[in-house]
Coordinates of C-alpha atoms and ligand atoms in Angstrom, one line a residue:
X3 CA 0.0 0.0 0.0
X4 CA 1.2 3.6 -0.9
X5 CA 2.4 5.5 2.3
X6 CA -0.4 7.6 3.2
X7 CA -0.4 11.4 3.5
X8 CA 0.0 12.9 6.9
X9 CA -0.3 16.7 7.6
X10 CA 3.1 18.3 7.7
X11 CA 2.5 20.4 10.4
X12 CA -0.3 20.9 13.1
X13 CA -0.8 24.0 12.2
X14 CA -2.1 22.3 8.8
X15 CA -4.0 20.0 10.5
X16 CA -6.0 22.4 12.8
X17 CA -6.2 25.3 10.5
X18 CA -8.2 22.8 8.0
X19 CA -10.1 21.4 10.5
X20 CA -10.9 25.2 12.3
X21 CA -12.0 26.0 8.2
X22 CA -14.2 23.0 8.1
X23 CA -15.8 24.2 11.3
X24 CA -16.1 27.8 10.7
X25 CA -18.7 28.4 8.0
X26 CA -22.2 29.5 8.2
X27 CA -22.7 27.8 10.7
X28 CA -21.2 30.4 12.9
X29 CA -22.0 33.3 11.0
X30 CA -25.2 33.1 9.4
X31 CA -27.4 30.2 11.4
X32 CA -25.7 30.9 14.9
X33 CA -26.6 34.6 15.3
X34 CA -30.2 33.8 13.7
X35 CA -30.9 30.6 16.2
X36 CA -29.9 32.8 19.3
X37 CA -32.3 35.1 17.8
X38 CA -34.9 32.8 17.3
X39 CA -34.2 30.9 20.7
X40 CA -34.3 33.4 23.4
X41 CA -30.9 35.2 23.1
X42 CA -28.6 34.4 26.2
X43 CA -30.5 31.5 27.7
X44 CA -29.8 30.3 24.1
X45 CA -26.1 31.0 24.2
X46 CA -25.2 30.1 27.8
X47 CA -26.6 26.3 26.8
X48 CA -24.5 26.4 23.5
X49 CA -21.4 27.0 25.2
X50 CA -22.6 24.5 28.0
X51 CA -22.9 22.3 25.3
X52 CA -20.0 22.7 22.8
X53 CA -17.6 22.2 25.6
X54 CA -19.3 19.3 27.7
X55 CA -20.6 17.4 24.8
X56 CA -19.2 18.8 21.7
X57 CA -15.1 18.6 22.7
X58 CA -15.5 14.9 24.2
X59 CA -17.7 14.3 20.7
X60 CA -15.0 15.9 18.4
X61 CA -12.1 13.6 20.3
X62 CA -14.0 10.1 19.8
X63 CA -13.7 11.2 16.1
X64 CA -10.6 12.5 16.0
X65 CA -9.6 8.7 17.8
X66 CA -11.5 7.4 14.8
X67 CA -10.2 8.9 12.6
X68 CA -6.0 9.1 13.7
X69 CA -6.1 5.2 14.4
X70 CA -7.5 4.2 11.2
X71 CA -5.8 6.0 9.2
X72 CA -8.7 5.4 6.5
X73 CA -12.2 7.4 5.0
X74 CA -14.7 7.9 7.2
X75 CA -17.0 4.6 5.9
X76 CA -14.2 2.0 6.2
X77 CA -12.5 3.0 9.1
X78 CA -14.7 1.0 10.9
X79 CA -13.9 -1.8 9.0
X80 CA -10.4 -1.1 9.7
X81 CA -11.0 -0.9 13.3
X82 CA -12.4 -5.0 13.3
X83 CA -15.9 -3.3 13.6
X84 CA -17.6 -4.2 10.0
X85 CA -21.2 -4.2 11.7
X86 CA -20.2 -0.1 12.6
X87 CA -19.8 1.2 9.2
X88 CA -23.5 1.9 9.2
X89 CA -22.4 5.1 11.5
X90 CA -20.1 6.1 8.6
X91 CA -22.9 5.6 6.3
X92 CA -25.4 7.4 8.1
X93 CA -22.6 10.7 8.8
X94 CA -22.4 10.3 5.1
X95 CA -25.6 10.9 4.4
X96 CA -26.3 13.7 6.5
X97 CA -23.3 15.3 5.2
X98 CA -24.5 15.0 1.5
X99 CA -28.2 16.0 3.2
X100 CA -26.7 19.1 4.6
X101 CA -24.8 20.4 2.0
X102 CA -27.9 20.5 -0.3
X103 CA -29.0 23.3 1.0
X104 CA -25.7 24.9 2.6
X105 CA -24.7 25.0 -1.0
X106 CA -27.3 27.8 -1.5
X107 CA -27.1 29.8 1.3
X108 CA -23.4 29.7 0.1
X109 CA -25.2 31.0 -3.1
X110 CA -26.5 34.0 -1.5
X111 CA -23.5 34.7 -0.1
X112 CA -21.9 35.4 -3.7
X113 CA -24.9 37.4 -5.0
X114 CA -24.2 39.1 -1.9
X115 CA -20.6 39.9 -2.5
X116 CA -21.3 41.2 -6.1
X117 CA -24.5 43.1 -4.9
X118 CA -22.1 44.5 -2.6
X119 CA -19.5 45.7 -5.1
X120 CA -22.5 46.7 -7.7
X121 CA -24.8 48.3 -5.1
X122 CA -27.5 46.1 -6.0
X123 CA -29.0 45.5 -2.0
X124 CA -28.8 49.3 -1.1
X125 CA -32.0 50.2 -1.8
X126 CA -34.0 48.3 0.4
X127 CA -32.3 45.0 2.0
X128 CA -35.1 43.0 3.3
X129 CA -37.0 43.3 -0.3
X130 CA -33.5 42.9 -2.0
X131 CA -33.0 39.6 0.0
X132 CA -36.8 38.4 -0.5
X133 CA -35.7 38.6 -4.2
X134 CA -32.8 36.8 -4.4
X135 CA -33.2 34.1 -1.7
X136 CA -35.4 31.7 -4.0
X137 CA -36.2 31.6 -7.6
X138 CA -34.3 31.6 -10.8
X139 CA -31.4 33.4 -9.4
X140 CA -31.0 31.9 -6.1
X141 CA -30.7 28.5 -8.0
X142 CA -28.2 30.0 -10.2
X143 CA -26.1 30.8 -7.6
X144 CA -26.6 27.9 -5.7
X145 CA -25.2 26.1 -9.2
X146 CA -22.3 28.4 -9.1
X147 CA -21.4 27.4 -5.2
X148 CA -21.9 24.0 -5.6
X149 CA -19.6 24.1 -8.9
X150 CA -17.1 25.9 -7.0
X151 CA -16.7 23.4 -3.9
X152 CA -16.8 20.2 -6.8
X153 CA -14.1 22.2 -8.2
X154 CA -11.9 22.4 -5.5
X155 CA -12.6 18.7 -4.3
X156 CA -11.7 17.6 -7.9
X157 CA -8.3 19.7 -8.0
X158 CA -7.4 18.9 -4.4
X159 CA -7.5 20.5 -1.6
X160 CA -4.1 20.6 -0.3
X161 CA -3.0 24.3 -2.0
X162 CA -6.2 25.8 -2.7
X163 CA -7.4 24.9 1.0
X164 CA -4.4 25.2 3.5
X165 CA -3.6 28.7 2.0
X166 CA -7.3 30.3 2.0
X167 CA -7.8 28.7 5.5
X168 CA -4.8 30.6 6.8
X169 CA -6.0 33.5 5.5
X170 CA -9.7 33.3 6.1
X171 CA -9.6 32.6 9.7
X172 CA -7.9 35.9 10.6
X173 CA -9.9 37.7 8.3
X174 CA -13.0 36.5 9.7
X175 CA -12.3 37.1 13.4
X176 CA -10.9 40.8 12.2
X177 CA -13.9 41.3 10.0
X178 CA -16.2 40.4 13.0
X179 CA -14.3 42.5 15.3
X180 CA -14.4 45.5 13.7
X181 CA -17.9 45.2 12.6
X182 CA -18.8 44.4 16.7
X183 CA -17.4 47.5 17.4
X184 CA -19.3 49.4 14.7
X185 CA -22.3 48.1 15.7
X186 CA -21.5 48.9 19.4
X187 CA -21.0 52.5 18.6
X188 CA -24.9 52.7 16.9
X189 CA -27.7 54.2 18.5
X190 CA -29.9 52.1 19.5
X191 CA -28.4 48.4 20.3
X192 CA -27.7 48.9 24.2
X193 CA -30.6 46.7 24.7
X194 CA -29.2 43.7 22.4
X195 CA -26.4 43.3 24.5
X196 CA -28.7 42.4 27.7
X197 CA -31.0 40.2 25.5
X198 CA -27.6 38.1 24.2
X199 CA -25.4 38.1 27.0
X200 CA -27.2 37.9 30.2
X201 CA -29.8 35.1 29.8
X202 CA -33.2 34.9 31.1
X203 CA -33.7 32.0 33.3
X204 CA -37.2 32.1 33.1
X205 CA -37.4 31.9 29.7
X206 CA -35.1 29.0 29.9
X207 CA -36.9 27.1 32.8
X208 CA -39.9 27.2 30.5
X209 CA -38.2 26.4 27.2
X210 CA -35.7 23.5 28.1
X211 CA -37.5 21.6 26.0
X212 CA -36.8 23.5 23.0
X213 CA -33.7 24.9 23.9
X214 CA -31.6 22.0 24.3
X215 CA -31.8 20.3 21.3
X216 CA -31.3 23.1 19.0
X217 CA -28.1 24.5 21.3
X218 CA -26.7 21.1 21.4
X219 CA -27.3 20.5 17.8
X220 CA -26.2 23.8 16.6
X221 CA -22.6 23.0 18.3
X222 CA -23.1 19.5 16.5
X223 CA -23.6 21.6 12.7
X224 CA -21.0 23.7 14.2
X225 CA -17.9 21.9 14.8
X226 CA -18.9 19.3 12.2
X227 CA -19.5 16.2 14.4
X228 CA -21.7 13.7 12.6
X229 CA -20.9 13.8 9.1
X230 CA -17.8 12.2 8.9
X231 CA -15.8 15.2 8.2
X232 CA -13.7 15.3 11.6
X233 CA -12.9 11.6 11.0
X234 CA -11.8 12.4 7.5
X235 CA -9.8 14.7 8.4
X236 CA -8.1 13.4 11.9
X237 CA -7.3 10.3 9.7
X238 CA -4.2 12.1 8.1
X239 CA -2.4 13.5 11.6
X240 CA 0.5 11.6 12.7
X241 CA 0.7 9.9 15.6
X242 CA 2.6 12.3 17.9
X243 CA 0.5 14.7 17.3
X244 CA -1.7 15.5 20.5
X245 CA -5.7 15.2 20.0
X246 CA -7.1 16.9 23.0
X247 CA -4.9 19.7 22.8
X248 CA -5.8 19.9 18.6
X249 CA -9.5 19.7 20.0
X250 CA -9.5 21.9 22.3
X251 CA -8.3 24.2 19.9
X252 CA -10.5 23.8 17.0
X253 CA -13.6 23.8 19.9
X254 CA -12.4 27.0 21.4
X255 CA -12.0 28.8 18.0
X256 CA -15.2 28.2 16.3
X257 CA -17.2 29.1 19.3
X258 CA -15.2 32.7 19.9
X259 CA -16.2 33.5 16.3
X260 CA -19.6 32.0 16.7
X261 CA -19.9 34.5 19.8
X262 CA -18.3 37.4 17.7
X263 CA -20.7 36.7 14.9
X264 CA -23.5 37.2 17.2
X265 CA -22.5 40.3 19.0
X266 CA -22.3 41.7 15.3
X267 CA -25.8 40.6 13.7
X268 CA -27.8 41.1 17.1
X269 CA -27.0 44.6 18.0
X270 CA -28.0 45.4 14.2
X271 CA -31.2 43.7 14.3
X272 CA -31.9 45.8 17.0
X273 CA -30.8 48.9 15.9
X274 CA -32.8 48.3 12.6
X275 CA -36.1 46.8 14.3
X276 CA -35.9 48.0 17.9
X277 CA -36.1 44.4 18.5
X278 CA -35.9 41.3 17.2
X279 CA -38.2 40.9 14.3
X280 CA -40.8 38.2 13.9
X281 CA -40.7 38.6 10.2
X282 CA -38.9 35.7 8.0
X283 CA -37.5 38.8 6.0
X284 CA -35.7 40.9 8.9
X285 CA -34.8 37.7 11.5
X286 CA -34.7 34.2 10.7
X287 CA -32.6 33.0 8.0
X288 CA -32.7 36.6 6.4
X289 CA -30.8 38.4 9.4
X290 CA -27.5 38.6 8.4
X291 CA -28.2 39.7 4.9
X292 CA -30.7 42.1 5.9
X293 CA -28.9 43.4 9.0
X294 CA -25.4 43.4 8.2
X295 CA -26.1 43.8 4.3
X296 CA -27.9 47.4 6.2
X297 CA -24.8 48.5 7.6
X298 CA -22.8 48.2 4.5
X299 CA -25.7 50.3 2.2
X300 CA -25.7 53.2 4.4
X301 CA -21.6 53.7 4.1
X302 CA -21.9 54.7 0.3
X303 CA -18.3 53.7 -1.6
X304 CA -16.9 52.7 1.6
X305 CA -19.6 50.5 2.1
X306 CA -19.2 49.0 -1.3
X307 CA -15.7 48.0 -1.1
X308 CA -16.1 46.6 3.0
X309 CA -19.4 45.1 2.4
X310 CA -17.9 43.1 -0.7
X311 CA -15.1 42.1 1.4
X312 CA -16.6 40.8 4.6
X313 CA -18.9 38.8 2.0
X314 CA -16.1 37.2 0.5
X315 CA -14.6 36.3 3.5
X316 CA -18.1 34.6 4.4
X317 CA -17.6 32.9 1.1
X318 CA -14.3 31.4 2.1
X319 CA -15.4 30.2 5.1
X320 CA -18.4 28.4 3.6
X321 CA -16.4 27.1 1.3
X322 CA -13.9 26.1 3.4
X323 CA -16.8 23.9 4.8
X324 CA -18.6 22.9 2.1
X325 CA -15.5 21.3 0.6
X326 CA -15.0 18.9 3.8
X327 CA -18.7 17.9 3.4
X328 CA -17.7 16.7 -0.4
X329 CA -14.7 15.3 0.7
X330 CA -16.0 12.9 3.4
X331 CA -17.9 10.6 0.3
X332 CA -15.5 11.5 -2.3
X333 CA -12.5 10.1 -0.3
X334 CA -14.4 7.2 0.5
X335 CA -15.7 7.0 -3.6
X336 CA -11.8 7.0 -4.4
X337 CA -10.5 4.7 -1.7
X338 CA -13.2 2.2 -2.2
X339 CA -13.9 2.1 -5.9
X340 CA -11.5 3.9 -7.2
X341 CA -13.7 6.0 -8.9
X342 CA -12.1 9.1 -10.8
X343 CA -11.9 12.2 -8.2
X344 CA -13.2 14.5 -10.5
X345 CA -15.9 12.3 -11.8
X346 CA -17.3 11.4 -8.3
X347 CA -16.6 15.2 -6.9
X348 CA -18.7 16.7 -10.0
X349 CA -21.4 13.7 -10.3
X350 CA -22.5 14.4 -6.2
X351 CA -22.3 17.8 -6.8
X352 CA -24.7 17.4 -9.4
X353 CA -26.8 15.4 -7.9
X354 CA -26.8 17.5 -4.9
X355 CA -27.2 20.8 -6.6
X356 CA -30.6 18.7 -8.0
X357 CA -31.4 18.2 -4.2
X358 CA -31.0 22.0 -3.4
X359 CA -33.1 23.3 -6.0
X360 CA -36.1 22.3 -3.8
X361 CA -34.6 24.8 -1.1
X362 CA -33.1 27.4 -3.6
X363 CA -37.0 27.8 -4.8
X364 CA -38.5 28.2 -1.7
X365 CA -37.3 29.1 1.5
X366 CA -39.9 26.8 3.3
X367 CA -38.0 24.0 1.8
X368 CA -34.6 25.0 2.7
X369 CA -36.0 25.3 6.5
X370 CA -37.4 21.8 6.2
X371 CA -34.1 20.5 5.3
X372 CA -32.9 22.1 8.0
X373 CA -35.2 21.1 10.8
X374 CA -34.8 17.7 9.8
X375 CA -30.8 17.9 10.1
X376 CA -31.3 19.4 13.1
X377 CA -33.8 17.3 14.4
X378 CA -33.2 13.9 13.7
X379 CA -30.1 13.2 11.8
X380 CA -27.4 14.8 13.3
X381 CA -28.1 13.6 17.1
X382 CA -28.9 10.1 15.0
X383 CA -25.4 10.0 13.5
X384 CA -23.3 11.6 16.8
X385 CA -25.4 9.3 19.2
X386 CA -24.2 6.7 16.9
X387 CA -20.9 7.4 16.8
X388 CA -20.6 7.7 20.7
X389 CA -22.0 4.7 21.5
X390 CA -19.4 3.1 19.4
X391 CA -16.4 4.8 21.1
X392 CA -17.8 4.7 24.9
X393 CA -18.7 1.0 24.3
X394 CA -17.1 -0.7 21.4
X395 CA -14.1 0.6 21.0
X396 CA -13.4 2.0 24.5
X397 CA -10.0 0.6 25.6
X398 CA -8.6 1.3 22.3
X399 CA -9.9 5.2 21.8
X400 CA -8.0 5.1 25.4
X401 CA -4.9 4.3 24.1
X402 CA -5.1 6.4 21.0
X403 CA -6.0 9.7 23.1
X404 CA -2.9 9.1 25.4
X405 CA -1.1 9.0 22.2
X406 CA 1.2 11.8 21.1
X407 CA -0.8 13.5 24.1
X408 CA 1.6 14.3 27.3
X409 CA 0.3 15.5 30.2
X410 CA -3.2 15.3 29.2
X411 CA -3.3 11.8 28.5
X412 CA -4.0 10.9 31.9
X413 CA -7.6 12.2 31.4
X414 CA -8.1 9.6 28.6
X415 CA -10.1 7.6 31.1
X416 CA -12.3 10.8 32.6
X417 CA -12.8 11.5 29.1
X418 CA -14.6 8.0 28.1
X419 CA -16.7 7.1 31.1
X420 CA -17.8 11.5 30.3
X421 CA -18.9 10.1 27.1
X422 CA -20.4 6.8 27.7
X423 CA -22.4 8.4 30.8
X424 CA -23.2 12.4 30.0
X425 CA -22.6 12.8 26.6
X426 CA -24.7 10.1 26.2
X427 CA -27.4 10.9 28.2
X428 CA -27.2 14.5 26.9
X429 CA -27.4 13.0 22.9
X430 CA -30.5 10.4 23.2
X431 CA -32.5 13.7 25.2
X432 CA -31.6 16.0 22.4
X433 CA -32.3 12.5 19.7
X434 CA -36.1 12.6 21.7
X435 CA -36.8 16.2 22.3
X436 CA -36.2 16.5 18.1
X437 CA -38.1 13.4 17.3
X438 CA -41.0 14.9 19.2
X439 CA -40.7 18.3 18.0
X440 CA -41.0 17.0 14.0
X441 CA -43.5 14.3 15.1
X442 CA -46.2 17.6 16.8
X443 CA -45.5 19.7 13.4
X444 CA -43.8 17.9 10.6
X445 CA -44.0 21.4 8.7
X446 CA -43.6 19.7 5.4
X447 CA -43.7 22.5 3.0
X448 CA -47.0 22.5 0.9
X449 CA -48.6 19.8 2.4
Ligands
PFF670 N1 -19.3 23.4 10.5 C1 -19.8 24.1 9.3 C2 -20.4 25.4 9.7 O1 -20.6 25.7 10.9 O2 -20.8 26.1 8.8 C3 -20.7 23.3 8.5 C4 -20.3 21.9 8.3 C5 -19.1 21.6 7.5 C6 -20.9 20.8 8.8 C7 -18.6 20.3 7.4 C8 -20.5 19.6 8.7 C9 -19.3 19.3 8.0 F1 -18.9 18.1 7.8

């Protein structure tokens, strides 16, 4: 067998891993959700969450992955656990699930940047978006995304992806900062900053039920557990590398910018609305290209040149993302088969671009899709993939965390019996609670 690749340094390694991570995820859905969730309480159980479930999570994949040295499907076969592939095939198919309709938010995102550049959206930004988010266009653009990320699968990813991660993840976090602070300075968003950072127990207390699973999914979408992608990627580090310190890392990164996102889209949904809209157009999946897109039209030329910027650096970081979704089933295409890479990266593309036209037409589509990743697939696919490192493969995921891992190797044993007792408990609620949600209100669009 060829020797395979291993990243040649950790910075490679994390920054690719931090790139799949940060996408929209942090910056479109996560400031939206908060919104939509009841602001702080909302927050305070997502970072409950991506650190007590979402780091041990993220380390059971990276043990996977490291150990087996193989795609995301047949590691498991690798690992003497044939029967446990299903887990790979499930992440699989969420990942191809998801990126259906990722693909044409990541669409928006580049009418965005050229409406940016052309002026297009500063006229009016909620009727701008209203137009553009489904139709004709939006499925053009969702075309051009999805073409894009086969693109880059298909050439590799080692160039194209290492460089633009380097760069993106600094831009983001200085994009974000900048725009905090501008939004801080407006009249009128005092109040967000009491509605997103100090949380309402009340509100919480008589929400639980909603506000778990969609916090501990979000960090789920977020640090993308569940899909295969972590395992993917974890299967090219080298042995001496050390996986809790990479996690916590890659866990502590996403969620600052996730934060940073939100202390930049809330204040402006405030200052444009006085509160936080009801309306699909101002909140909900519209907010950051109505609120933020505001910002940018009411700057003139300035606003041109900034707005088309911090949109292109969304774009990189949804791409960054998207790419590791494609990647999980075209490695495993290529391994397995040995299908032709740019055959297999371009034929899922296009079937997937087929998928997302349901939710580049309609927005009730794309929220479908959604809910149902939220829901039921992702706690399906991590509950999956827990059970089979607390239980299956615990002695061995042991071993493989101590590896490489110094000091904090001797919390390899905390960290299992964490997963096979809380994390687990805290999946199969979130598994329930979203089973029960889509079972009261399927919300199937048009039916
Ligand atoms: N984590 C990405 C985001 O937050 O936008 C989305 C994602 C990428 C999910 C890759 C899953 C994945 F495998």
């Amino acid at each position: 067998m060829a020797q395979r690749e291993t990243w040649t340094t950790r910075a490679g390694f994390v920054l690719a891993a931090v790139g799949s991570a940060v996408g929209l995820g942090n910056i479109w859905q996560f400031p939206f959700k908060t919104a939509e969730n009841g602001g702080a309480a909302f927050v305070l159980v997502y970072l409950l969450a991506a650190v007590l479930i979402g780091l041990p999570t993220i380390l059971g994949e990276f043990a996977i992955g490291r150990r087996a040295k193989l795609n995301a499907v047949e590691a498991f076969d690798r690992l003497d656990h044939p029967a446990w592939t299903v887990v790979g095939g499930l992440g699989l198919f969420t990942g191809l699930w998801i990126l259906s309709y990722y693909s044409v938010v990541g669409g928006w995102v580049i009418r965005y940047t050229i409406g940016s550049l052309t002026g297009g959206y500063f006229g009016g930004t909620a009727a701008y978006f209203g137009a553009v988010s489904a139709g004709w266009e939006a499925i053009a653009f969702h075309a051009l995304f999805m073409a894009l990320t086969a693109g880059i699968v298909a050439f590799g990813i080692e160039d194209g992806i290492e460089k633009a991660t380097k760069l993106m993840v600094p831009s983001v976090v200085l994009m974000l900062v900048g725009l905090a602070v501008y939004a801080f300075t407006l009249d009128g968003s005092g109040p967000a900053y009491s509605y997103y950072l100090s949380p309402d127990m009340d509100y919480l207390a008589n929400n639980l039920g909603s506000v778990i699973p969609f916090a501990v999914s979000q960090a789920f979408f977020s640090l993308s557990l569940g899909m295969g992608a972590m395992i993917t990627y974890a299967s090219y580090l080298s042995d001496d590398d050390s996986l809790p310190a990479d996690g916590g890392l890659v866990v502590g990164l996403n969620t600052l910018i996730g934060v940073l996102a939100g202390l930049v889209v809330i204040p402006l949904l405030f200052v444009q609305f006085s509160q936080i809209p009801e309306t699909a157009a101002g909140g909900g999946p519209g907010a950051l290209f109505v609120s933020v897109a505001q910002v940018f039209g009411g700057l003139g030329i300035t606003g041109r040149i900034l707005g088309a910027l911090f949109f292109f650096v969304v774009l990189i970081a949804a791409l960054s993302s998207a790419i590791s979704l494609l990647e999980v089933v075209t490695a495993y295409c290529v391994d397995r088969y040995e299908w032709n890479r740019m055959a297999t990266a371009f034929g899922f593309g296009g079937v997937l671009f087929l998928l997302g036209t349901l939710s580049a037409w309609d927005t009730a589509w794309l929220g479908w899709f959604d809910t149902l990743a939220y829901s039921v697939l992702l706690p399906a696919s991590v509950l999956l993939g827990v059970i089979f490192v607390g239980w299956v493969y615990g002695p061995e995921a042991v071993e493989e965390m101590e590896k490489g891992a110094d000091g904090a190797g001797q919390y390899a044993t905390l960290w299992i019996w964490w997963l096979r007792t809380v994390v687990f408990v805290g999946v199969l609620v979130t598994l329930y609670l979203g089973v029960t949600s889509i079972y009261a209100s399927p919300g199937l669009p048009g039916l």
